[in-house]
Amino acid sequence: DTARQDVEDLEFLLGRLKEHESNLQYRQEQTAVQLERAMQSVSVEPPAPTDDEMADPEKVAEFMITMGAFSARQNLQLEHHAETVEENQLLARQLSEVAQIKRWLEDTAAWLLAEMECFSEQAEELDMPPMLSEEDIEYMELVDEQLCELLDGPFEEGEEGADGSANGAAHADAAEAAEAD
């Protein structure tokens, strides 16, 4: 592997990750819309008492009872849609994890490109081009495997996913496409 191939692999993974992120965002938006509709079906929140009404203990007590009933209806509605709430929360956690992985891929690609630029400027002084560490490569392989399972479904070693990705085949396709551009 060359440093340029490592960058292409990182960019390929980043593209796949963005595809997964887009899918997660869409699904989270859908659950949010479902929850919003469910909460709107609960009656409108009672208006807050005016300053004059706040001076009247009976009006304040009446507002507190009305607000308590409204809150209870909201809680019942949330309990009724608990699966949707849990799915929305799970999607939010997954989006956070995807954002962390995406940052790592972007930062690693940027670092590698900067190292390649330095190497090309100082080619006479260095014996070897910059390369990713074994840990970085293993992490990339893990991300690739997980993305393939998420986007294409699980597949066995040597088998191709729906998009032809497996064992670097998709990486080679991406590299060829990048060279053609």
mmCIF file with all atom_site columns, C-alpha atoms in Angstrom:
data_model
loop_
_atom_site.group_PDB
_atom_site.id
_atom_site.type_symbol
_atom_site.label_atom_id
_atom_site.label_alt_id
_atom_site.label_comp_id
_atom_site.label_asym_id
_atom_site.label_entity_id
_atom_site.label_seq_id
_atom_site.pdbx_PDB_ins_code
_atom_site.Cartn_x
_atom_site.Cartn_y
_atom_site.Cartn_z
_atom_site.occupancy
_atom_site.B_iso_or_equiv
_atom_site.pdbx_formal_charge
_atom_site.auth_seq_id
_atom_site.auth_comp_id
_atom_site.auth_asym_id
_atom_site.auth_atom_id
_atom_site.pdbx_PDB_model_num
ATOM 1   C CA . ASP A 1 1   ? 0.000   0.000   0.000   1.00 0.00 ? 1   ASP A CA 1
ATOM 2   C CA . THR A 1 2   ? 1.097   3.515   -0.711  1.00 0.00 ? 2   THR A CA 1
ATOM 3   C CA . ALA A 1 3   ? 0.158   6.592   1.229   1.00 0.00 ? 3   ALA A CA 1
ATOM 4   C CA . ARG A 1 4   ? -1.959  7.702   -1.733  1.00 0.00 ? 4   ARG A CA 1
ATOM 5   C CA . GLN A 1 5   ? -3.853  4.382   -1.634  1.00 0.00 ? 5   GLN A CA 1
ATOM 6   C CA . ASP A 1 6   ? -4.381  4.870   2.108   1.00 0.00 ? 6   ASP A CA 1
ATOM 7   C CA . VAL A 1 7   ? -5.898  8.295   1.415   1.00 0.00 ? 7   VAL A CA 1
ATOM 8   C CA . GLU A 1 8   ? -8.151  6.803   -1.268  1.00 0.00 ? 8   GLU A CA 1
ATOM 9   C CA . ASP A 1 9   ? -9.235  4.079   1.168   1.00 0.00 ? 9   ASP A CA 1
ATOM 10  C CA . LEU A 1 10  ? -9.973  6.696   3.812   1.00 0.00 ? 10  LEU A CA 1
ATOM 11  C CA . GLU A 1 11  ? -11.987 8.748   1.325   1.00 0.00 ? 11  GLU A CA 1
ATOM 12  C CA . PHE A 1 12  ? -13.895 5.640   0.216   1.00 0.00 ? 12  PHE A CA 1
ATOM 13  C CA . LEU A 1 13  ? -14.761 4.793   3.830   1.00 0.00 ? 13  LEU A CA 1
ATOM 14  C CA . LEU A 1 14  ? -15.752 8.393   4.438   1.00 0.00 ? 14  LEU A CA 1
ATOM 15  C CA . GLY A 1 15  ? -18.148 8.251   1.496   1.00 0.00 ? 15  GLY A CA 1
ATOM 16  C CA . ARG A 1 16  ? -19.701 5.028   2.800   1.00 0.00 ? 16  ARG A CA 1
ATOM 17  C CA . LEU A 1 17  ? -19.943 6.519   6.277   1.00 0.00 ? 17  LEU A CA 1
ATOM 18  C CA . LYS A 1 18  ? -21.688 9.625   4.956   1.00 0.00 ? 18  LYS A CA 1
ATOM 19  C CA . GLU A 1 19  ? -24.192 7.351   3.186   1.00 0.00 ? 19  GLU A CA 1
ATOM 20  C CA . HIS A 1 20  ? -24.881 5.577   6.482   1.00 0.00 ? 20  HIS A CA 1
ATOM 21  C CA . GLU A 1 21  ? -25.085 8.902   8.329   1.00 0.00 ? 21  GLU A CA 1
ATOM 22  C CA . SER A 1 22  ? -27.638 10.177  5.826   1.00 0.00 ? 22  SER A CA 1
ATOM 23  C CA . ASN A 1 23  ? -29.754 7.059   6.347   1.00 0.00 ? 23  ASN A CA 1
ATOM 24  C CA . LEU A 1 24  ? -29.576 7.463   10.138  1.00 0.00 ? 24  LEU A CA 1
ATOM 25  C CA . GLN A 1 25  ? -30.522 11.151  9.901   1.00 0.00 ? 25  GLN A CA 1
ATOM 26  C CA . TYR A 1 26  ? -33.523 10.332  7.724   1.00 0.00 ? 26  TYR A CA 1
ATOM 27  C CA . ARG A 1 27  ? -34.696 7.638   10.130  1.00 0.00 ? 27  ARG A CA 1
ATOM 28  C CA . GLN A 1 28  ? -34.225 9.940   13.126  1.00 0.00 ? 28  GLN A CA 1
ATOM 29  C CA . GLU A 1 29  ? -36.193 12.704  11.403  1.00 0.00 ? 29  GLU A CA 1
ATOM 30  C CA . GLN A 1 30  ? -39.004 10.227  10.731  1.00 0.00 ? 30  GLN A CA 1
ATOM 31  C CA . THR A 1 31  ? -39.199 9.167   14.384  1.00 0.00 ? 31  THR A CA 1
ATOM 32  C CA . ALA A 1 32  ? -39.068 12.822  15.458  1.00 0.00 ? 32  ALA A CA 1
ATOM 33  C CA . VAL A 1 33  ? -42.007 13.624  13.165  1.00 0.00 ? 33  VAL A CA 1
ATOM 34  C CA . GLN A 1 34  ? -43.958 10.676  14.596  1.00 0.00 ? 34  GLN A CA 1
ATOM 35  C CA . LEU A 1 35  ? -43.298 11.880  18.145  1.00 0.00 ? 35  LEU A CA 1
ATOM 36  C CA . GLU A 1 36  ? -44.149 15.473  17.270  1.00 0.00 ? 36  GLU A CA 1
ATOM 37  C CA . ARG A 1 37  ? -47.474 14.391  15.798  1.00 0.00 ? 37  ARG A CA 1
ATOM 38  C CA . ALA A 1 38  ? -48.209 12.254  18.835  1.00 0.00 ? 38  ALA A CA 1
ATOM 39  C CA . MET A 1 39  ? -47.460 15.142  21.182  1.00 0.00 ? 39  MET A CA 1
ATOM 40  C CA . GLN A 1 40  ? -49.573 17.543  19.112  1.00 0.00 ? 40  GLN A CA 1
ATOM 41  C CA . SER A 1 41  ? -52.513 15.195  19.508  1.00 0.00 ? 41  SER A CA 1
ATOM 42  C CA . VAL A 1 42  ? -52.411 16.032  23.213  1.00 0.00 ? 42  VAL A CA 1
ATOM 43  C CA . SER A 1 43  ? -54.423 19.174  23.875  1.00 0.00 ? 43  SER A CA 1
ATOM 44  C CA . VAL A 1 44  ? -52.719 22.556  23.674  1.00 0.00 ? 44  VAL A CA 1
ATOM 45  C CA . GLU A 1 45  ? -50.601 23.634  26.628  1.00 0.00 ? 45  GLU A CA 1
ATOM 46  C CA . PRO A 1 46  ? -52.607 25.868  28.958  1.00 0.00 ? 46  PRO A CA 1
ATOM 47  C CA . PRO A 1 47  ? -51.636 29.545  28.770  1.00 0.00 ? 47  PRO A CA 1
ATOM 48  C CA . ALA A 1 48  ? -49.567 30.885  31.649  1.00 0.00 ? 48  ALA A CA 1
ATOM 49  C CA . PRO A 1 49  ? -51.467 33.075  34.086  1.00 0.00 ? 49  PRO A CA 1
ATOM 50  C CA . THR A 1 50  ? -51.150 36.835  33.763  1.00 0.00 ? 50  THR A CA 1
ATOM 51  C CA . ASP A 1 51  ? -49.505 38.928  36.476  1.00 0.00 ? 51  ASP A CA 1
ATOM 52  C CA . ASP A 1 52  ? -52.943 39.778  37.906  1.00 0.00 ? 52  ASP A CA 1
ATOM 53  C CA . GLU A 1 53  ? -53.935 36.094  37.960  1.00 0.00 ? 53  GLU A CA 1
ATOM 54  C CA . MET A 1 54  ? -50.651 35.210  39.690  1.00 0.00 ? 54  MET A CA 1
ATOM 55  C CA . ALA A 1 55  ? -51.751 37.420  42.579  1.00 0.00 ? 55  ALA A CA 1
ATOM 56  C CA . ASP A 1 56  ? -54.929 35.308  42.961  1.00 0.00 ? 56  ASP A CA 1
ATOM 57  C CA . PRO A 1 57  ? -54.134 32.012  44.785  1.00 0.00 ? 57  PRO A CA 1
ATOM 58  C CA . GLU A 1 58  ? -57.233 30.333  43.332  1.00 0.00 ? 58  GLU A CA 1
ATOM 59  C CA . LYS A 1 59  ? -56.179 31.166  39.742  1.00 0.00 ? 59  LYS A CA 1
ATOM 60  C CA . VAL A 1 60  ? -52.653 29.899  40.433  1.00 0.00 ? 60  VAL A CA 1
ATOM 61  C CA . ALA A 1 61  ? -54.032 26.654  41.905  1.00 0.00 ? 61  ALA A CA 1
ATOM 62  C CA . GLU A 1 62  ? -56.360 26.243  38.923  1.00 0.00 ? 62  GLU A CA 1
ATOM 63  C CA . PHE A 1 63  ? -53.433 26.759  36.528  1.00 0.00 ? 63  PHE A CA 1
ATOM 64  C CA . MET A 1 64  ? -51.307 24.233  38.439  1.00 0.00 ? 64  MET A CA 1
ATOM 65  C CA . ILE A 1 65  ? -54.075 21.608  38.206  1.00 0.00 ? 65  ILE A CA 1
ATOM 66  C CA . THR A 1 66  ? -54.583 22.289  34.494  1.00 0.00 ? 66  THR A CA 1
ATOM 67  C CA . MET A 1 67  ? -50.831 22.138  33.856  1.00 0.00 ? 67  MET A CA 1
ATOM 68  C CA . GLY A 1 68  ? -50.546 18.905  35.869  1.00 0.00 ? 68  GLY A CA 1
ATOM 69  C CA . ALA A 1 69  ? -53.300 17.307  33.774  1.00 0.00 ? 69  ALA A CA 1
ATOM 70  C CA . PHE A 1 70  ? -51.588 18.461  30.565  1.00 0.00 ? 70  PHE A CA 1
ATOM 71  C CA . SER A 1 71  ? -48.267 17.039  31.753  1.00 0.00 ? 71  SER A CA 1
ATOM 72  C CA . ALA A 1 72  ? -49.914 13.725  32.662  1.00 0.00 ? 72  ALA A CA 1
ATOM 73  C CA . ARG A 1 73  ? -51.444 13.486  29.167  1.00 0.00 ? 73  ARG A CA 1
ATOM 74  C CA . GLN A 1 74  ? -48.034 14.171  27.624  1.00 0.00 ? 74  GLN A CA 1
ATOM 75  C CA . ASN A 1 75  ? -46.402 11.478  29.760  1.00 0.00 ? 75  ASN A CA 1
ATOM 76  C CA . LEU A 1 76  ? -49.096 8.965   28.806  1.00 0.00 ? 76  LEU A CA 1
ATOM 77  C CA . GLN A 1 77  ? -48.573 9.794   25.147  1.00 0.00 ? 77  GLN A CA 1
ATOM 78  C CA . LEU A 1 78  ? -44.804 9.310   25.509  1.00 0.00 ? 78  LEU A CA 1
ATOM 79  C CA . GLU A 1 79  ? -45.341 5.981   27.264  1.00 0.00 ? 79  GLU A CA 1
ATOM 80  C CA . HIS A 1 80  ? -47.699 4.948   24.474  1.00 0.00 ? 80  HIS A CA 1
ATOM 81  C CA . HIS A 1 81  ? -44.919 5.746   21.957  1.00 0.00 ? 81  HIS A CA 1
ATOM 82  C CA . ALA A 1 82  ? -42.028 4.378   24.051  1.00 0.00 ? 82  ALA A CA 1
ATOM 83  C CA . GLU A 1 83  ? -40.647 2.290   21.176  1.00 0.00 ? 83  GLU A CA 1
ATOM 84  C CA . THR A 1 84  ? -40.464 5.344   18.932  1.00 0.00 ? 84  THR A CA 1
ATOM 85  C CA . VAL A 1 85  ? -38.785 7.350   21.716  1.00 0.00 ? 85  VAL A CA 1
ATOM 86  C CA . GLU A 1 86  ? -36.219 4.566   22.237  1.00 0.00 ? 86  GLU A CA 1
ATOM 87  C CA . GLU A 1 87  ? -35.583 4.273   18.498  1.00 0.00 ? 87  GLU A CA 1
ATOM 88  C CA . ASN A 1 88  ? -35.072 8.041   18.236  1.00 0.00 ? 88  ASN A CA 1
ATOM 89  C CA . GLN A 1 89  ? -32.619 7.984   21.152  1.00 0.00 ? 89  GLN A CA 1
ATOM 90  C CA . LEU A 1 90  ? -30.741 5.012   19.669  1.00 0.00 ? 90  LEU A CA 1
ATOM 91  C CA . LEU A 1 91  ? -30.468 6.794   16.330  1.00 0.00 ? 91  LEU A CA 1
ATOM 92  C CA . ALA A 1 92  ? -29.138 9.906   18.098  1.00 0.00 ? 92  ALA A CA 1
ATOM 93  C CA . ARG A 1 93  ? -26.440 7.803   19.811  1.00 0.00 ? 93  ARG A CA 1
ATOM 94  C CA . GLN A 1 94  ? -25.540 6.138   16.509  1.00 0.00 ? 94  GLN A CA 1
ATOM 95  C CA . LEU A 1 95  ? -25.277 9.526   14.803  1.00 0.00 ? 95  LEU A CA 1
ATOM 96  C CA . SER A 1 96  ? -22.914 10.676  17.545  1.00 0.00 ? 96  SER A CA 1
ATOM 97  C CA . GLU A 1 97  ? -20.734 7.589   17.034  1.00 0.00 ? 97  GLU A CA 1
ATOM 98  C CA . VAL A 1 98  ? -20.759 8.104   13.263  1.00 0.00 ? 98  VAL A CA 1
ATOM 99  C CA . ALA A 1 99  ? -19.680 11.728  13.770  1.00 0.00 ? 99  ALA A CA 1
ATOM 100 C CA . GLN A 1 100 ? -16.695 10.571  15.861  1.00 0.00 ? 100 GLN A CA 1
ATOM 101 C CA . ILE A 1 101 ? -15.632 8.011   13.269  1.00 0.00 ? 101 ILE A CA 1
ATOM 102 C CA . LYS A 1 102 ? -16.127 10.549  10.473  1.00 0.00 ? 102 LYS A CA 1
ATOM 103 C CA . ARG A 1 103 ? -13.913 13.066  12.307  1.00 0.00 ? 103 ARG A CA 1
ATOM 104 C CA . TRP A 1 104 ? -11.205 10.418  12.715  1.00 0.00 ? 104 TRP A CA 1
ATOM 105 C CA . LEU A 1 105 ? -11.336 9.511   9.018   1.00 0.00 ? 105 LEU A CA 1
ATOM 106 C CA . GLU A 1 106 ? -11.243 13.172  7.951   1.00 0.00 ? 106 GLU A CA 1
ATOM 107 C CA . ASP A 1 107 ? -8.423  14.029  10.370  1.00 0.00 ? 107 ASP A CA 1
ATOM 108 C CA . THR A 1 108 ? -6.395  10.967  9.374   1.00 0.00 ? 108 THR A CA 1
ATOM 109 C CA . ALA A 1 109 ? -6.797  11.701  5.661   1.00 0.00 ? 109 ALA A CA 1
ATOM 110 C CA . ALA A 1 110 ? -5.817  15.353  6.217   1.00 0.00 ? 110 ALA A CA 1
ATOM 111 C CA . TRP A 1 111 ? -2.777  14.297  8.254   1.00 0.00 ? 111 TRP A CA 1
ATOM 112 C CA . LEU A 1 112 ? -1.708  11.782  5.634   1.00 0.00 ? 112 LEU A CA 1
ATOM 113 C CA . LEU A 1 113 ? -2.098  14.329  2.822   1.00 0.00 ? 113 LEU A CA 1
ATOM 114 C CA . ALA A 1 114 ? -0.010  16.839  4.782   1.00 0.00 ? 114 ALA A CA 1
ATOM 115 C CA . GLU A 1 115 ? 2.652   14.185  5.406   1.00 0.00 ? 115 GLU A CA 1
ATOM 116 C CA . MET A 1 116 ? 2.683   13.290  1.716   1.00 0.00 ? 116 MET A CA 1
ATOM 117 C CA . GLU A 1 117 ? 3.184   16.948  0.833   1.00 0.00 ? 117 GLU A CA 1
ATOM 118 C CA . CYS A 1 118 ? 6.075   17.244  3.295   1.00 0.00 ? 118 CYS A CA 1
ATOM 119 C CA . PHE A 1 119 ? 7.559   14.005  1.965   1.00 0.00 ? 119 PHE A CA 1
ATOM 120 C CA . SER A 1 120 ? 7.440   15.193  -1.626  1.00 0.00 ? 120 SER A CA 1
ATOM 121 C CA . GLU A 1 121 ? 9.193   18.426  -0.603  1.00 0.00 ? 121 GLU A CA 1
ATOM 122 C CA . GLN A 1 122 ? 11.905  16.553  1.327   1.00 0.00 ? 122 GLN A CA 1
ATOM 123 C CA . ALA A 1 123 ? 12.141  13.389  -0.794  1.00 0.00 ? 123 ALA A CA 1
ATOM 124 C CA . GLU A 1 124 ? 15.939  13.362  -0.762  1.00 0.00 ? 124 GLU A CA 1
ATOM 125 C CA . GLU A 1 125 ? 16.099  13.380  3.059   1.00 0.00 ? 125 GLU A CA 1
ATOM 126 C CA . LEU A 1 126 ? 13.553  10.626  3.734   1.00 0.00 ? 126 LEU A CA 1
ATOM 127 C CA . ASP A 1 127 ? 13.901  6.975   2.826   1.00 0.00 ? 127 ASP A CA 1
ATOM 128 C CA . MET A 1 128 ? 10.260  5.953   3.174   1.00 0.00 ? 128 MET A CA 1
ATOM 129 C CA . PRO A 1 129 ? 6.928   7.640   2.387   1.00 0.00 ? 129 PRO A CA 1
ATOM 130 C CA . PRO A 1 130 ? 4.429   8.186   5.215   1.00 0.00 ? 130 PRO A CA 1
ATOM 131 C CA . MET A 1 131 ? 2.178   5.230   5.945   1.00 0.00 ? 131 MET A CA 1
ATOM 132 C CA . LEU A 1 132 ? -0.694  4.534   8.273   1.00 0.00 ? 132 LEU A CA 1
ATOM 133 C CA . SER A 1 133 ? 0.112   2.529   11.372  1.00 0.00 ? 133 SER A CA 1
ATOM 134 C CA . GLU A 1 134 ? -1.093  -1.060  11.699  1.00 0.00 ? 134 GLU A CA 1
ATOM 135 C CA . GLU A 1 135 ? -3.592  0.169   14.318  1.00 0.00 ? 135 GLU A CA 1
ATOM 136 C CA . ASP A 1 136 ? -4.969  2.740   11.872  1.00 0.00 ? 136 ASP A CA 1
ATOM 137 C CA . ILE A 1 137 ? -5.282  0.128   9.133   1.00 0.00 ? 137 ILE A CA 1
ATOM 138 C CA . GLU A 1 138 ? -7.009  -2.316  11.502  1.00 0.00 ? 138 GLU A CA 1
ATOM 139 C CA . TYR A 1 139 ? -9.413  0.442   12.576  1.00 0.00 ? 139 TYR A CA 1
ATOM 140 C CA . MET A 1 140 ? -10.175 1.251   8.932   1.00 0.00 ? 140 MET A CA 1
ATOM 141 C CA . GLU A 1 141 ? -10.857 -2.430  8.239   1.00 0.00 ? 141 GLU A CA 1
ATOM 142 C CA . LEU A 1 142 ? -13.177 -2.605  11.248  1.00 0.00 ? 142 LEU A CA 1
ATOM 143 C CA . VAL A 1 143 ? -15.061 0.515   10.112  1.00 0.00 ? 143 VAL A CA 1
ATOM 144 C CA . ASP A 1 144 ? -15.303 -0.910  6.583   1.00 0.00 ? 144 ASP A CA 1
ATOM 145 C CA . GLU A 1 145 ? -16.616 -4.249  7.845   1.00 0.00 ? 145 GLU A CA 1
ATOM 146 C CA . GLN A 1 146 ? -19.208 -2.585  10.081  1.00 0.00 ? 146 GLN A CA 1
ATOM 147 C CA . LEU A 1 147 ? -20.327 -0.248  7.293   1.00 0.00 ? 147 LEU A CA 1
ATOM 148 C CA . CYS A 1 148 ? -20.699 -3.177  4.897   1.00 0.00 ? 148 CYS A CA 1
ATOM 149 C CA . GLU A 1 149 ? -22.889 -4.974  7.425   1.00 0.00 ? 149 GLU A CA 1
ATOM 150 C CA . LEU A 1 150 ? -24.961 -1.864  8.093   1.00 0.00 ? 150 LEU A CA 1
ATOM 151 C CA . LEU A 1 151 ? -25.401 -0.872  4.462   1.00 0.00 ? 151 LEU A CA 1
ATOM 152 C CA . ASP A 1 152 ? -25.412 -4.245  2.699   1.00 0.00 ? 152 ASP A CA 1
ATOM 153 C CA . GLY A 1 153 ? -26.210 -6.772  5.418   1.00 0.00 ? 153 GLY A CA 1
ATOM 154 C CA . PRO A 1 154 ? -23.735 -9.287  6.873   1.00 0.00 ? 154 PRO A CA 1
ATOM 155 C CA . PHE A 1 155 ? -21.685 -11.393 4.468   1.00 0.00 ? 155 PHE A CA 1
ATOM 156 C CA . GLU A 1 156 ? -18.975 -13.994 4.767   1.00 0.00 ? 156 GLU A CA 1
ATOM 157 C CA . GLU A 1 157 ? -15.278 -13.537 4.011   1.00 0.00 ? 157 GLU A CA 1
ATOM 158 C CA . GLY A 1 158 ? -14.722 -13.608 0.255   1.00 0.00 ? 158 GLY A CA 1
ATOM 159 C CA . GLU A 1 159 ? -18.382 -12.911 -0.499  1.00 0.00 ? 159 GLU A CA 1
ATOM 160 C CA . GLU A 1 160 ? -19.426 -9.652  -2.112  1.00 0.00 ? 160 GLU A CA 1
ATOM 161 C CA . GLY A 1 161 ? -22.032 -7.289  -0.682  1.00 0.00 ? 161 GLY A CA 1
ATOM 162 C CA . ALA A 1 162 ? -24.824 -5.720  -2.711  1.00 0.00 ? 162 ALA A CA 1
ATOM 163 C CA . ASP A 1 163 ? -22.503 -3.017  -4.009  1.00 0.00 ? 163 ASP A CA 1
ATOM 164 C CA . GLY A 1 164 ? -19.648 -5.403  -4.787  1.00 0.00 ? 164 GLY A CA 1
ATOM 165 C CA . SER A 1 165 ? -17.677 -4.406  -1.698  1.00 0.00 ? 165 SER A CA 1
ATOM 166 C CA . ALA A 1 166 ? -15.679 -7.101  0.001   1.00 0.00 ? 166 ALA A CA 1
ATOM 167 C CA . ASN A 1 167 ? -12.036 -7.736  0.667   1.00 0.00 ? 167 ASN A CA 1
ATOM 168 C CA . GLY A 1 168 ? -11.006 -4.452  -0.884  1.00 0.00 ? 168 GLY A CA 1
ATOM 169 C CA . ALA A 1 169 ? -12.861 -4.937  -4.185  1.00 0.00 ? 169 ALA A CA 1
ATOM 170 C CA . ALA A 1 170 ? -14.892 -1.799  -3.649  1.00 0.00 ? 170 ALA A CA 1
ATOM 171 C CA . HIS A 1 171 ? -11.757 0.061   -2.574  1.00 0.00 ? 171 HIS A CA 1
ATOM 172 C CA . ALA A 1 172 ? -10.109 -0.861  -5.864  1.00 0.00 ? 172 ALA A CA 1
ATOM 173 C CA . ASP A 1 173 ? -13.183 0.307   -7.773  1.00 0.00 ? 173 ASP A CA 1
ATOM 174 C CA . ALA A 1 174 ? -13.153 3.586   -5.845  1.00 0.00 ? 174 ALA A CA 1
ATOM 175 C CA . ALA A 1 175 ? -9.451  4.040   -6.530  1.00 0.00 ? 175 ALA A CA 1
ATOM 176 C CA . GLU A 1 176 ? -9.969  3.434   -10.264 1.00 0.00 ? 176 GLU A CA 1
ATOM 177 C CA . ALA A 1 177 ? -12.860 5.917   -10.312 1.00 0.00 ? 177 ALA A CA 1
ATOM 178 C CA . ALA A 1 178 ? -10.744 8.497   -8.473  1.00 0.00 ? 178 ALA A CA 1
ATOM 179 C CA . GLU A 1 179 ? -7.895  8.054   -10.964 1.00 0.00 ? 179 GLU A CA 1
ATOM 180 C CA . ALA A 1 180 ? -10.321 8.461   -13.873 1.00 0.00 ? 180 ALA A CA 1
ATOM 181 C CA . ASP A 1 181 ? -11.424 11.881  -12.507 1.00 0.00 ? 181 ASP A CA 1
#
